[in-house]
């Protein structure tokens, strides 16, 4: 299993989020199985390649740096990249902006 150091949760994931949301989030963090994270997968152009891809870049993310994020969405190109000025958890720190982005994606 993989666990997250509880002492760094706020700094890593919720730095810009309201404290009430951080309290809720910290209570919901659980240990995760490691195998799904480390098991290689095979994707095909016929299946995975046929699904539109979008990426929401979080510019103040301390869990996955913007540099790593750029590497992720340039290695596997997306139809569009959206940028949001938030921590790793825009659903807490920037919920209205995130909702606006998700609505734009859904309406395509």
GROMACS .gro file of N, CA and C in nm, residues 12-91:
model
  240
   12UNK      N    1   0.112   2.018   0.054
   12UNK     CA    2   0.122   1.950  -0.075
   12UNK      C    3  -0.005   1.961  -0.159
   13UNK      N    4  -0.121   1.948  -0.096
   13UNK     CA    5  -0.245   1.935  -0.171
   13UNK      C    6  -0.344   2.050  -0.156
   14UNK      N    7  -0.342   2.118  -0.043
   14UNK     CA    8  -0.451   2.212  -0.012
   14UNK      C    9  -0.403   2.351   0.031
   15UNK      N   10  -0.288   2.392  -0.015
   15UNK     CA   11  -0.227   2.516   0.034
   15UNK      C   12  -0.316   2.639   0.016
   16UNK      N   13  -0.395   2.644  -0.089
   16UNK     CA   14  -0.480   2.760  -0.118
   16UNK      C   15  -0.627   2.735  -0.081
   17UNK      N   16  -0.656   2.622  -0.025
   17UNK     CA   17  -0.793   2.582   0.002
   17UNK      C   18  -0.842   2.634   0.138
   18UNK      N   19  -0.973   2.656   0.150
   18UNK     CA   20  -1.028   2.700   0.279
   18UNK      C   21  -1.006   2.594   0.387
   19UNK      N   22  -0.983   2.638   0.509
   19UNK     CA   23  -0.952   2.544   0.619
   19UNK      C   24  -1.063   2.444   0.644
   20UNK      N   25  -1.188   2.484   0.627
   20UNK     CA   26  -1.297   2.388   0.647
   20UNK      C   27  -1.289   2.274   0.546
   21UNK      N   28  -1.250   2.304   0.423
   21UNK     CA   29  -1.233   2.200   0.322
   21UNK      C   30  -1.113   2.112   0.352
   22UNK      N   31  -1.007   2.173   0.403
   22UNK     CA   32  -0.887   2.096   0.437
   22UNK      C   33  -0.920   1.995   0.547
   23UNK      N   34  -0.994   2.037   0.645
   23UNK     CA   35  -1.034   1.946   0.754
   23UNK      C   36  -1.113   1.829   0.698
   24UNK      N   37  -1.208   1.857   0.611
   24UNK     CA   38  -1.285   1.749   0.547
   24UNK      C   39  -1.194   1.659   0.466
   25UNK      N   40  -1.111   1.717   0.382
   25UNK     CA   41  -1.023   1.639   0.295
   25UNK      C   42  -0.929   1.549   0.375
   26UNK      N   43  -0.870   1.603   0.479
   26UNK     CA   44  -0.778   1.523   0.559
   26UNK      C   45  -0.848   1.404   0.624
   27UNK      N   46  -0.976   1.421   0.657
   27UNK     CA   47  -1.050   1.309   0.717
   27UNK      C   48  -1.083   1.200   0.615
   28UNK      N   49  -1.078   1.234   0.486
   28UNK     CA   50  -1.114   1.139   0.381
   28UNK      C   51  -0.994   1.070   0.316
   29UNK      N   52  -0.874   1.116   0.344
   29UNK     CA   53  -0.754   1.056   0.286
   29UNK      C   54  -0.734   0.917   0.345
   30UNK      N   55  -0.717   0.819   0.257
   30UNK     CA   56  -0.699   0.680   0.299
   30UNK      C   57  -0.575   0.621   0.234
   31UNK      N   58  -0.532   0.509   0.285
   31UNK     CA   59  -0.422   0.434   0.227
   31UNK      C   60  -0.468   0.378   0.092
   32UNK      N   61  -0.379   0.383  -0.008
   32UNK     CA   62  -0.412   0.336  -0.142
   32UNK      C   63  -0.333   0.211  -0.178
   33UNK      N   64  -0.394   0.121  -0.255
   33UNK     CA   65  -0.319   0.005  -0.301
   33UNK      C   66  -0.210   0.050  -0.399
   34UNK      N   67  -0.095  -0.012  -0.393
   34UNK     CA   68   0.018   0.028  -0.475
   34UNK      C   69   0.014  -0.032  -0.616
   35UNK      N   70  -0.037  -0.152  -0.630
   35UNK     CA   71  -0.032  -0.221  -0.760
   35UNK      C   72  -0.095  -0.141  -0.875
   36UNK      N   73  -0.212  -0.080  -0.859
   36UNK     CA   74  -0.266  -0.002  -0.971
   36UNK      C   75  -0.178   0.115  -1.012
   37UNK      N   76  -0.098   0.163  -0.921
   37UNK     CA   77  -0.012   0.278  -0.950
   37UNK      C   78   0.114   0.235  -1.025
   38UNK      N   79   0.167   0.117  -0.995
   38UNK     CA   80   0.295   0.075  -1.053
   38UNK      C   81   0.280  -0.027  -1.166
   39UNK      N   82   0.161  -0.078  -1.191
   39UNK     CA   83   0.141  -0.178  -1.296
   39UNK      C   84   0.132  -0.108  -1.431
   40UNK      N   85   0.220  -0.143  -1.525
   40UNK     CA   86   0.214  -0.082  -1.658
   40UNK      C   87   0.083  -0.119  -1.729
   41UNK      N   88   0.035  -0.028  -1.810
   41UNK     CA   89  -0.085  -0.055  -1.888
   41UNK      C   90  -0.053  -0.038  -2.036
   42UNK      N   91  -0.131  -0.102  -2.119
   42UNK     CA   92  -0.116  -0.089  -2.264
   42UNK      C   93  -0.238  -0.013  -2.317
   43UNK      N   94  -0.213   0.089  -2.396
   43UNK     CA   95  -0.322   0.165  -2.457
   43UNK      C   96  -0.307   0.159  -2.608
   44UNK      N   97  -0.419   0.170  -2.677
   44UNK     CA   98  -0.417   0.165  -2.823
   44UNK      C   99  -0.478   0.292  -2.880
   45UNK      N  100  -0.439   0.324  -3.002
   45UNK     CA  101  -0.499   0.439  -3.070
   45UNK      C  102  -0.647   0.416  -3.095
   46UNK      N  103  -0.684   0.290  -3.120
   46UNK     CA  104  -0.824   0.258  -3.149
   46UNK      C  105  -0.915   0.282  -3.029
   47UNK      N  106  -0.867   0.260  -2.911
   47UNK     CA  107  -0.950   0.278  -2.792
   47UNK      C  108  -0.913   0.408  -2.720
   48UNK      N  109  -0.804   0.407  -2.648
   48UNK     CA  110  -0.764   0.524  -2.571
   48UNK      C  111  -0.743   0.644  -2.663
   49UNK      N  112  -0.686   0.620  -2.778
   49UNK     CA  113  -0.657   0.729  -2.871
   49UNK      C  114  -0.781   0.794  -2.930
   50UNK      N  115  -0.895   0.728  -2.921
   50UNK     CA  116  -1.018   0.783  -2.977
   50UNK      C  117  -1.094   0.872  -2.879
   51UNK      N  118  -1.049   0.877  -2.755
   51UNK     CA  119  -1.118   0.956  -2.652
   51UNK      C  120  -1.055   1.096  -2.647
   52UNK      N  121  -1.136   1.201  -2.656
   52UNK     CA  122  -1.080   1.336  -2.645
   52UNK      C  123  -1.011   1.354  -2.509
   53UNK      N  124  -0.896   1.422  -2.510
   53UNK     CA  125  -0.820   1.442  -2.386
   53UNK      C  126  -0.807   1.590  -2.358
   54UNK      N  127  -0.825   1.623  -2.232
   54UNK     CA  128  -0.808   1.759  -2.184
   54UNK      C  129  -0.724   1.753  -2.058
   55UNK      N  130  -0.653   1.861  -2.032
   55UNK     CA  131  -0.571   1.866  -1.911
   55UNK      C  132  -0.598   1.998  -1.842
   56UNK      N  133  -0.612   1.993  -1.710
   56UNK     CA  134  -0.627   2.113  -1.630
   56UNK      C  135  -0.500   2.129  -1.548
   57UNK      N  136  -0.420   2.226  -1.590
   57UNK     CA  137  -0.292   2.254  -1.524
   57UNK      C  138  -0.316   2.342  -1.402
   58UNK      N  139  -0.258   2.305  -1.290
   58UNK     CA  140  -0.271   2.382  -1.167
   58UNK      C  141  -0.135   2.447  -1.138
   59UNK      N  142  -0.132   2.579  -1.142
   59UNK     CA  143  -0.004   2.650  -1.140
   59UNK      C  144   0.063   2.662  -1.004
   60UNK      N  145  -0.011   2.641  -0.896
   60UNK     CA  146   0.048   2.649  -0.763
   60UNK      C  147   0.047   2.512  -0.695
   61UNK      N  148   0.058   2.409  -0.775
   61UNK     CA  149   0.051   2.271  -0.727
   61UNK      C  150   0.184   2.230  -0.665
   62UNK      N  151   0.182   2.194  -0.538
   62UNK     CA  152   0.303   2.147  -0.470
   62UNK      C  153   0.315   1.995  -0.474
   63UNK      N  154   0.213   1.926  -0.521
   63UNK     CA  155   0.218   1.780  -0.530
   63UNK      C  156   0.275   1.736  -0.665
   64UNK      N  157   0.231   1.803  -0.773
   64UNK     CA  158   0.282   1.775  -0.908
   64UNK      C  159   0.319   1.911  -0.967
   65UNK      N  160   0.447   1.938  -0.975
   65UNK     CA  161   0.493   2.071  -1.016
   65UNK      C  162   0.444   2.104  -1.157
   66UNK      N  163   0.430   2.233  -1.188
   66UNK     CA  164   0.392   2.272  -1.325
   66UNK      C  165   0.486   2.214  -1.431
   67UNK      N  166   0.614   2.201  -1.400
   67UNK     CA  167   0.709   2.143  -1.495
   67UNK      C  168   0.673   1.998  -1.525
   68UNK      N  169   0.643   1.920  -1.422
   68UNK     CA  170   0.603   1.779  -1.441
   68UNK      C  171   0.469   1.773  -1.514
   69UNK      N  172   0.377   1.861  -1.480
   69UNK     CA  173   0.249   1.865  -1.549
   69UNK      C  174   0.268   1.889  -1.698
   70UNK      N  175   0.352   1.986  -1.735
   70UNK     CA  176   0.379   2.015  -1.876
   70UNK      C  177   0.435   1.892  -1.946
   71UNK      N  178   0.524   1.822  -1.878
   71UNK     CA  179   0.580   1.700  -1.935
   71UNK      C  180   0.469   1.596  -1.959
   72UNK      N  181   0.375   1.587  -1.865
   72UNK     CA  182   0.266   1.491  -1.879
   72UNK      C  183   0.178   1.523  -2.000
   73UNK      N  184   0.138   1.649  -2.015
   73UNK     CA  185   0.045   1.678  -2.124
   73UNK      C  186   0.113   1.703  -2.259
   74UNK      N  187   0.245   1.715  -2.261
   74UNK     CA  188   0.313   1.719  -2.390
   74UNK      C  189   0.353   1.580  -2.436
   75UNK      N  190   0.380   1.491  -2.342
   75UNK     CA  191   0.410   1.352  -2.377
   75UNK      C  192   0.287   1.283  -2.435
   76UNK      N  193   0.173   1.310  -2.377
   76UNK     CA  194   0.046   1.256  -2.424
   76UNK      C  195  -0.041   1.376  -2.460
   77UNK      N  196  -0.026   1.429  -2.583
   77UNK     CA  197  -0.094   1.553  -2.619
   77UNK      C  198  -0.245   1.551  -2.594
   78UNK      N  199  -0.296   1.669  -2.563
   78UNK     CA  200  -0.437   1.687  -2.532
   78UNK      C  201  -0.502   1.776  -2.638
   79UNK      N  202  -0.634   1.767  -2.647
   79UNK     CA  203  -0.708   1.855  -2.737
   79UNK      C  204  -0.698   1.999  -2.689
   80UNK      N  205  -0.694   2.017  -2.558
   80UNK     CA  206  -0.680   2.150  -2.503
   80UNK      C  207  -0.627   2.140  -2.360
   81UNK      N  208  -0.544   2.236  -2.324
   81UNK     CA  209  -0.493   2.247  -2.187
   81UNK      C  210  -0.551   2.372  -2.126
   82UNK      N  211  -0.612   2.357  -2.011
   82UNK     CA  212  -0.667   2.471  -1.936
   82UNK      C  213  -0.573   2.497  -1.819
   83UNK      N  214  -0.559   2.622  -1.784
   83UNK     CA  215  -0.473   2.658  -1.672
   83UNK      C  216  -0.558   2.724  -1.565
   84UNK      N  217  -0.534   2.681  -1.442
   84UNK     CA  218  -0.608   2.735  -1.330
   84UNK      C  219  -0.508   2.772  -1.221
   85UNK      N  220  -0.521   2.890  -1.167
   85UNK     CA  221  -0.430   2.936  -1.060
   85UNK      C  222  -0.478   2.877  -0.928
   86UNK      N  223  -0.432   2.754  -0.903
   86UNK     CA  224  -0.477   2.686  -0.780
   86UNK      C  225  -0.371   2.589  -0.733
   87UNK      N  226  -0.398   2.536  -0.615
   87UNK     CA  227  -0.315   2.428  -0.561
   87UNK      C  228  -0.356   2.298  -0.630
   88UNK      N  229  -0.316   2.187  -0.576
   88UNK     CA  230  -0.345   2.056  -0.634
   88UNK      C  231  -0.494   2.023  -0.631
   89UNK      N  232  -0.571   2.096  -0.554
   89UNK     CA  233  -0.712   2.064  -0.532
   89UNK      C  234  -0.803   2.180  -0.572
   90UNK      N  235  -0.816   2.207  -0.703
   90UNK     CA  236  -0.898   2.320  -0.745
   90UNK      C  237  -1.046   2.303  -0.710
   91UNK      N  238  -1.089   2.181  -0.685
   91UNK     CA  239  -1.228   2.159  -0.644
   91UNK      C  240  -1.255   2.221  -0.508
   0.00000   0.00000   0.00000
